[in-house]
Amino acid sequence: YKHFLLHGLNVSIALKDWIVGVRSLATQEYFKWYWLGLNTAYVMEFFLQTLVKRKRLSQTHMLGMQQLLMIVCTMAALPVLSNVRIPLALLSLVLNFVQRGHEMRNICTVLLFGSIIDYFAS
């Protein structure tokens, strides 16, 4: 997730949005659903964990609700993946293993690599 729908998506869109005339991903309907689902999943995860800690919800029911939410969010994320440049996302993943704890440097490296590829491709 992190390297494809977070770092890979951010770098891919940063490079794509430099091209004049390309419609921004944020204006696409499917991206709005993805963004809503992503934020709902984060909020619900913490909310449900709080309910379990306060013994208002069982662990089993919490896991069931999270699985349902993950299925819905995955369906919303699939169209967004078409905007991710897979080689850049894979580079982010590899750098995460090679240079643990250097996330900012890794993302800057991925962005620079993508920029160089775009420069020589055009």
mmCIF file with all atom_site columns, C-alpha atoms in Angstrom:
data_model
loop_
_atom_site.group_PDB
_atom_site.id
_atom_site.type_symbol
_atom_site.label_atom_id
_atom_site.label_alt_id
_atom_site.label_comp_id
_atom_site.label_asym_id
_atom_site.label_entity_id
_atom_site.label_seq_id
_atom_site.pdbx_PDB_ins_code
_atom_site.Cartn_x
_atom_site.Cartn_y
_atom_site.Cartn_z
_atom_site.occupancy
_atom_site.B_iso_or_equiv
_atom_site.pdbx_formal_charge
_atom_site.auth_seq_id
_atom_site.auth_comp_id
_atom_site.auth_asym_id
_atom_site.auth_atom_id
_atom_site.pdbx_PDB_model_num
ATOM 1   C CA . TYR A 1 1   ? 0.000   0.000   0.000   1.00 0.00 ? 1   TYR A CA 1
ATOM 2   C CA . LYS A 1 2   ? 2.510   2.587   1.179   1.00 0.00 ? 2   LYS A CA 1
ATOM 3   C CA . HIS A 1 3   ? 4.764   2.456   -1.871  1.00 0.00 ? 3   HIS A CA 1
ATOM 4   C CA . PHE A 1 4   ? 2.058   2.187   -4.513  1.00 0.00 ? 4   PHE A CA 1
ATOM 5   C CA . LEU A 1 5   ? -0.927  4.212   -3.275  1.00 0.00 ? 5   LEU A CA 1
ATOM 6   C CA . LEU A 1 6   ? 1.051   6.731   -1.246  1.00 0.00 ? 6   LEU A CA 1
ATOM 7   C CA . HIS A 1 7   ? 4.627   7.344   -2.413  1.00 0.00 ? 7   HIS A CA 1
ATOM 8   C CA . GLY A 1 8   ? 4.222   5.913   -5.914  1.00 0.00 ? 8   GLY A CA 1
ATOM 9   C CA . LEU A 1 9   ? 0.989   7.826   -6.470  1.00 0.00 ? 9   LEU A CA 1
ATOM 10  C CA . ASN A 1 10  ? 2.414   11.089  -5.112  1.00 0.00 ? 10  ASN A CA 1
ATOM 11  C CA . VAL A 1 11  ? 5.552   10.938  -7.262  1.00 0.00 ? 11  VAL A CA 1
ATOM 12  C CA . SER A 1 12  ? 3.616   9.819   -10.349 1.00 0.00 ? 12  SER A CA 1
ATOM 13  C CA . ILE A 1 13  ? 1.109   12.654  -10.006 1.00 0.00 ? 13  ILE A CA 1
ATOM 14  C CA . ALA A 1 14  ? 3.799   15.214  -9.205  1.00 0.00 ? 14  ALA A CA 1
ATOM 15  C CA . LEU A 1 15  ? 5.545   14.332  -12.455 1.00 0.00 ? 15  LEU A CA 1
ATOM 16  C CA . LYS A 1 16  ? 2.313   14.043  -14.477 1.00 0.00 ? 16  LYS A CA 1
ATOM 17  C CA . ASP A 1 17  ? 0.855   17.361  -13.304 1.00 0.00 ? 17  ASP A CA 1
ATOM 18  C CA . TRP A 1 18  ? 3.863   19.205  -14.729 1.00 0.00 ? 18  TRP A CA 1
ATOM 19  C CA . ILE A 1 19  ? 2.502   18.369  -18.171 1.00 0.00 ? 19  ILE A CA 1
ATOM 20  C CA . VAL A 1 20  ? 0.281   21.209  -19.375 1.00 0.00 ? 20  VAL A CA 1
ATOM 21  C CA . GLY A 1 21  ? -3.258  20.257  -20.287 1.00 0.00 ? 21  GLY A CA 1
ATOM 22  C CA . VAL A 1 22  ? -3.435  17.021  -18.282 1.00 0.00 ? 22  VAL A CA 1
ATOM 23  C CA . ARG A 1 23  ? -6.545  16.876  -16.097 1.00 0.00 ? 23  ARG A CA 1
ATOM 24  C CA . SER A 1 24  ? -5.636  16.659  -12.418 1.00 0.00 ? 24  SER A CA 1
ATOM 25  C CA . LEU A 1 25  ? -6.307  13.375  -10.664 1.00 0.00 ? 25  LEU A CA 1
ATOM 26  C CA . ALA A 1 26  ? -7.968  15.217  -7.771  1.00 0.00 ? 26  ALA A CA 1
ATOM 27  C CA . THR A 1 27  ? -10.778 16.280  -10.099 1.00 0.00 ? 27  THR A CA 1
ATOM 28  C CA . GLN A 1 28  ? -11.576 12.700  -11.112 1.00 0.00 ? 28  GLN A CA 1
ATOM 29  C CA . GLU A 1 29  ? -14.674 11.143  -9.514  1.00 0.00 ? 29  GLU A CA 1
ATOM 30  C CA . TYR A 1 30  ? -12.965 7.814   -8.773  1.00 0.00 ? 30  TYR A CA 1
ATOM 31  C CA . PHE A 1 31  ? -10.157 9.606   -6.907  1.00 0.00 ? 31  PHE A CA 1
ATOM 32  C CA . LYS A 1 32  ? -12.671 11.388  -4.685  1.00 0.00 ? 32  LYS A CA 1
ATOM 33  C CA . TRP A 1 33  ? -14.163 8.009   -3.720  1.00 0.00 ? 33  TRP A CA 1
ATOM 34  C CA . TYR A 1 34  ? -10.692 6.630   -3.058  1.00 0.00 ? 34  TYR A CA 1
ATOM 35  C CA . TRP A 1 35  ? -9.769  9.620   -0.891  1.00 0.00 ? 35  TRP A CA 1
ATOM 36  C CA . LEU A 1 36  ? -13.025 9.390   1.057   1.00 0.00 ? 36  LEU A CA 1
ATOM 37  C CA . GLY A 1 37  ? -12.510 5.665   1.639   1.00 0.00 ? 37  GLY A CA 1
ATOM 38  C CA . LEU A 1 38  ? -8.894  6.101   2.686   1.00 0.00 ? 38  LEU A CA 1
ATOM 39  C CA . ASN A 1 39  ? -9.705  8.759   5.255   1.00 0.00 ? 39  ASN A CA 1
ATOM 40  C CA . THR A 1 40  ? -12.735 6.846   6.516   1.00 0.00 ? 40  THR A CA 1
ATOM 41  C CA . ALA A 1 41  ? -10.581 3.738   6.960   1.00 0.00 ? 41  ALA A CA 1
ATOM 42  C CA . TYR A 1 42  ? -8.010  5.633   9.033   1.00 0.00 ? 42  TYR A CA 1
ATOM 43  C CA . VAL A 1 43  ? -10.619 7.268   11.261  1.00 0.00 ? 43  VAL A CA 1
ATOM 44  C CA . MET A 1 44  ? -12.626 4.068   11.674  1.00 0.00 ? 44  MET A CA 1
ATOM 45  C CA . GLU A 1 45  ? -9.528  2.062   12.607  1.00 0.00 ? 45  GLU A CA 1
ATOM 46  C CA . PHE A 1 46  ? -8.805  4.296   15.596  1.00 0.00 ? 46  PHE A CA 1
ATOM 47  C CA . PHE A 1 47  ? -12.476 4.663   16.528  1.00 0.00 ? 47  PHE A CA 1
ATOM 48  C CA . LEU A 1 48  ? -13.089 0.904   16.473  1.00 0.00 ? 48  LEU A CA 1
ATOM 49  C CA . GLN A 1 49  ? -9.944  0.231   18.499  1.00 0.00 ? 49  GLN A CA 1
ATOM 50  C CA . THR A 1 50  ? -11.180 2.692   21.108  1.00 0.00 ? 50  THR A CA 1
ATOM 51  C CA . LEU A 1 51  ? -14.524 0.887   21.286  1.00 0.00 ? 51  LEU A CA 1
ATOM 52  C CA . VAL A 1 52  ? -12.727 -2.434  21.796  1.00 0.00 ? 52  VAL A CA 1
ATOM 53  C CA . LYS A 1 53  ? -10.515 -0.982  24.545  1.00 0.00 ? 53  LYS A CA 1
ATOM 54  C CA . ARG A 1 54  ? -13.598 0.354   26.331  1.00 0.00 ? 54  ARG A CA 1
ATOM 55  C CA . LYS A 1 55  ? -15.292 -3.042  25.918  1.00 0.00 ? 55  LYS A CA 1
ATOM 56  C CA . ARG A 1 56  ? -18.123 -1.590  23.802  1.00 0.00 ? 56  ARG A CA 1
ATOM 57  C CA . LEU A 1 57  ? -17.223 -3.762  20.810  1.00 0.00 ? 57  LEU A CA 1
ATOM 58  C CA . SER A 1 58  ? -15.703 -7.223  20.577  1.00 0.00 ? 58  SER A CA 1
ATOM 59  C CA . GLN A 1 59  ? -12.404 -7.811  18.782  1.00 0.00 ? 59  GLN A CA 1
ATOM 60  C CA . THR A 1 60  ? -14.183 -10.205 16.394  1.00 0.00 ? 60  THR A CA 1
ATOM 61  C CA . HIS A 1 61  ? -16.780 -7.615  15.364  1.00 0.00 ? 61  HIS A CA 1
ATOM 62  C CA . MET A 1 62  ? -14.089 -4.952  14.960  1.00 0.00 ? 62  MET A CA 1
ATOM 63  C CA . LEU A 1 63  ? -12.084 -7.207  12.637  1.00 0.00 ? 63  LEU A CA 1
ATOM 64  C CA . GLY A 1 64  ? -15.214 -8.003  10.624  1.00 0.00 ? 64  GLY A CA 1
ATOM 65  C CA . MET A 1 65  ? -16.035 -4.315  10.206  1.00 0.00 ? 65  MET A CA 1
ATOM 66  C CA . GLN A 1 66  ? -12.441 -3.536  9.214   1.00 0.00 ? 66  GLN A CA 1
ATOM 67  C CA . GLN A 1 67  ? -12.449 -6.330  6.627   1.00 0.00 ? 67  GLN A CA 1
ATOM 68  C CA . LEU A 1 68  ? -15.637 -4.972  5.077   1.00 0.00 ? 68  LEU A CA 1
ATOM 69  C CA . LEU A 1 69  ? -14.162 -1.478  4.970   1.00 0.00 ? 69  LEU A CA 1
ATOM 70  C CA . MET A 1 70  ? -10.939 -2.803  3.420   1.00 0.00 ? 70  MET A CA 1
ATOM 71  C CA . ILE A 1 71  ? -12.895 -4.569  0.660   1.00 0.00 ? 71  ILE A CA 1
ATOM 72  C CA . VAL A 1 72  ? -14.792 -1.390  -0.197  1.00 0.00 ? 72  VAL A CA 1
ATOM 73  C CA . CYS A 1 73  ? -11.626 0.743   -0.067  1.00 0.00 ? 73  CYS A CA 1
ATOM 74  C CA . THR A 1 74  ? -9.740  -1.726  -2.266  1.00 0.00 ? 74  THR A CA 1
ATOM 75  C CA . MET A 1 75  ? -12.465 -1.484  -4.904  1.00 0.00 ? 75  MET A CA 1
ATOM 76  C CA . ALA A 1 76  ? -12.165 2.317   -4.786  1.00 0.00 ? 76  ALA A CA 1
ATOM 77  C CA . ALA A 1 77  ? -8.350  2.134   -5.025  1.00 0.00 ? 77  ALA A CA 1
ATOM 78  C CA . LEU A 1 78  ? -8.163  -0.036  -8.150  1.00 0.00 ? 78  LEU A CA 1
ATOM 79  C CA . PRO A 1 79  ? -8.869  2.767   -10.665 1.00 0.00 ? 79  PRO A CA 1
ATOM 80  C CA . VAL A 1 80  ? -6.356  5.005   -8.869  1.00 0.00 ? 80  VAL A CA 1
ATOM 81  C CA . LEU A 1 81  ? -3.600  2.440   -9.438  1.00 0.00 ? 81  LEU A CA 1
ATOM 82  C CA . SER A 1 82  ? -3.739  3.173   -13.168 1.00 0.00 ? 82  SER A CA 1
ATOM 83  C CA . ASN A 1 83  ? -2.151  6.554   -12.358 1.00 0.00 ? 83  ASN A CA 1
ATOM 84  C CA . VAL A 1 84  ? 0.816   5.019   -10.538 1.00 0.00 ? 84  VAL A CA 1
ATOM 85  C CA . ARG A 1 85  ? 4.046   4.538   -12.440 1.00 0.00 ? 85  ARG A CA 1
ATOM 86  C CA . ILE A 1 86  ? 4.905   1.033   -11.284 1.00 0.00 ? 86  ILE A CA 1
ATOM 87  C CA . PRO A 1 87  ? 8.711   1.290   -11.751 1.00 0.00 ? 87  PRO A CA 1
ATOM 88  C CA . LEU A 1 88  ? 8.781   4.358   -9.478  1.00 0.00 ? 88  LEU A CA 1
ATOM 89  C CA . ALA A 1 89  ? 6.638   2.631   -6.861  1.00 0.00 ? 89  ALA A CA 1
ATOM 90  C CA . LEU A 1 90  ? 8.917   -0.422  -6.985  1.00 0.00 ? 90  LEU A CA 1
ATOM 91  C CA . LEU A 1 91  ? 11.984  1.805   -6.620  1.00 0.00 ? 91  LEU A CA 1
ATOM 92  C CA . SER A 1 92  ? 10.378  3.352   -3.533  1.00 0.00 ? 92  SER A CA 1
ATOM 93  C CA . LEU A 1 93  ? 9.813   -0.127  -2.109  1.00 0.00 ? 93  LEU A CA 1
ATOM 94  C CA . VAL A 1 94  ? 13.402  -1.238  -2.790  1.00 0.00 ? 94  VAL A CA 1
ATOM 95  C CA . LEU A 1 95  ? 14.857  1.937   -1.310  1.00 0.00 ? 95  LEU A CA 1
ATOM 96  C CA . ASN A 1 96  ? 12.741  1.405   1.798   1.00 0.00 ? 96  ASN A CA 1
ATOM 97  C CA . PHE A 1 97  ? 14.500  -1.926  2.364   1.00 0.00 ? 97  PHE A CA 1
ATOM 98  C CA . VAL A 1 98  ? 17.979  -0.684  1.415   1.00 0.00 ? 98  VAL A CA 1
ATOM 99  C CA . GLN A 1 99  ? 17.853  2.637   3.290   1.00 0.00 ? 99  GLN A CA 1
ATOM 100 C CA . ARG A 1 100 ? 15.525  2.160   6.245   1.00 0.00 ? 100 ARG A CA 1
ATOM 101 C CA . GLY A 1 101 ? 14.657  5.315   8.142   1.00 0.00 ? 101 GLY A CA 1
ATOM 102 C CA . HIS A 1 102 ? 15.508  7.652   5.250   1.00 0.00 ? 102 HIS A CA 1
ATOM 103 C CA . GLU A 1 103 ? 12.037  8.117   3.811   1.00 0.00 ? 103 GLU A CA 1
ATOM 104 C CA . MET A 1 104 ? 12.525  11.732  2.716   1.00 0.00 ? 104 MET A CA 1
ATOM 105 C CA . ARG A 1 105 ? 15.785  10.924  0.955   1.00 0.00 ? 105 ARG A CA 1
ATOM 106 C CA . ASN A 1 106 ? 14.204  7.882   -0.688  1.00 0.00 ? 106 ASN A CA 1
ATOM 107 C CA . ILE A 1 107 ? 11.234  9.836   -2.034  1.00 0.00 ? 107 ILE A CA 1
ATOM 108 C CA . CYS A 1 108 ? 13.501  12.601  -3.324  1.00 0.00 ? 108 CYS A CA 1
ATOM 109 C CA . THR A 1 109 ? 15.603  9.927   -5.053  1.00 0.00 ? 109 THR A CA 1
ATOM 110 C CA . VAL A 1 110 ? 12.476  8.411   -6.656  1.00 0.00 ? 110 VAL A CA 1
ATOM 111 C CA . LEU A 1 111 ? 11.286  11.853  -7.776  1.00 0.00 ? 111 LEU A CA 1
ATOM 112 C CA . LEU A 1 112 ? 14.712  12.682  -9.236  1.00 0.00 ? 112 LEU A CA 1
ATOM 113 C CA . PHE A 1 113 ? 14.873  9.315   -11.003 1.00 0.00 ? 113 PHE A CA 1
ATOM 114 C CA . GLY A 1 114 ? 11.394  9.855   -12.479 1.00 0.00 ? 114 GLY A CA 1
ATOM 115 C CA . SER A 1 115 ? 12.340  13.365  -13.601 1.00 0.00 ? 115 SER A CA 1
ATOM 116 C CA . ILE A 1 116 ? 15.464  12.073  -15.336 1.00 0.00 ? 116 ILE A CA 1
ATOM 117 C CA . ILE A 1 117 ? 13.480  9.343   -17.109 1.00 0.00 ? 117 ILE A CA 1
ATOM 118 C CA . ASP A 1 118 ? 10.907  11.917  -18.267 1.00 0.00 ? 118 ASP A CA 1
ATOM 119 C CA . TYR A 1 119 ? 13.639  14.288  -19.442 1.00 0.00 ? 119 TYR A CA 1
ATOM 120 C CA . PHE A 1 120 ? 15.365  11.674  -21.606 1.00 0.00 ? 120 PHE A CA 1
ATOM 121 C CA . ALA A 1 121 ? 12.059  10.223  -22.830 1.00 0.00 ? 121 ALA A CA 1
ATOM 122 C CA . SER A 1 122 ? 10.886  13.559  -24.219 1.00 0.00 ? 122 SER A CA 1
#
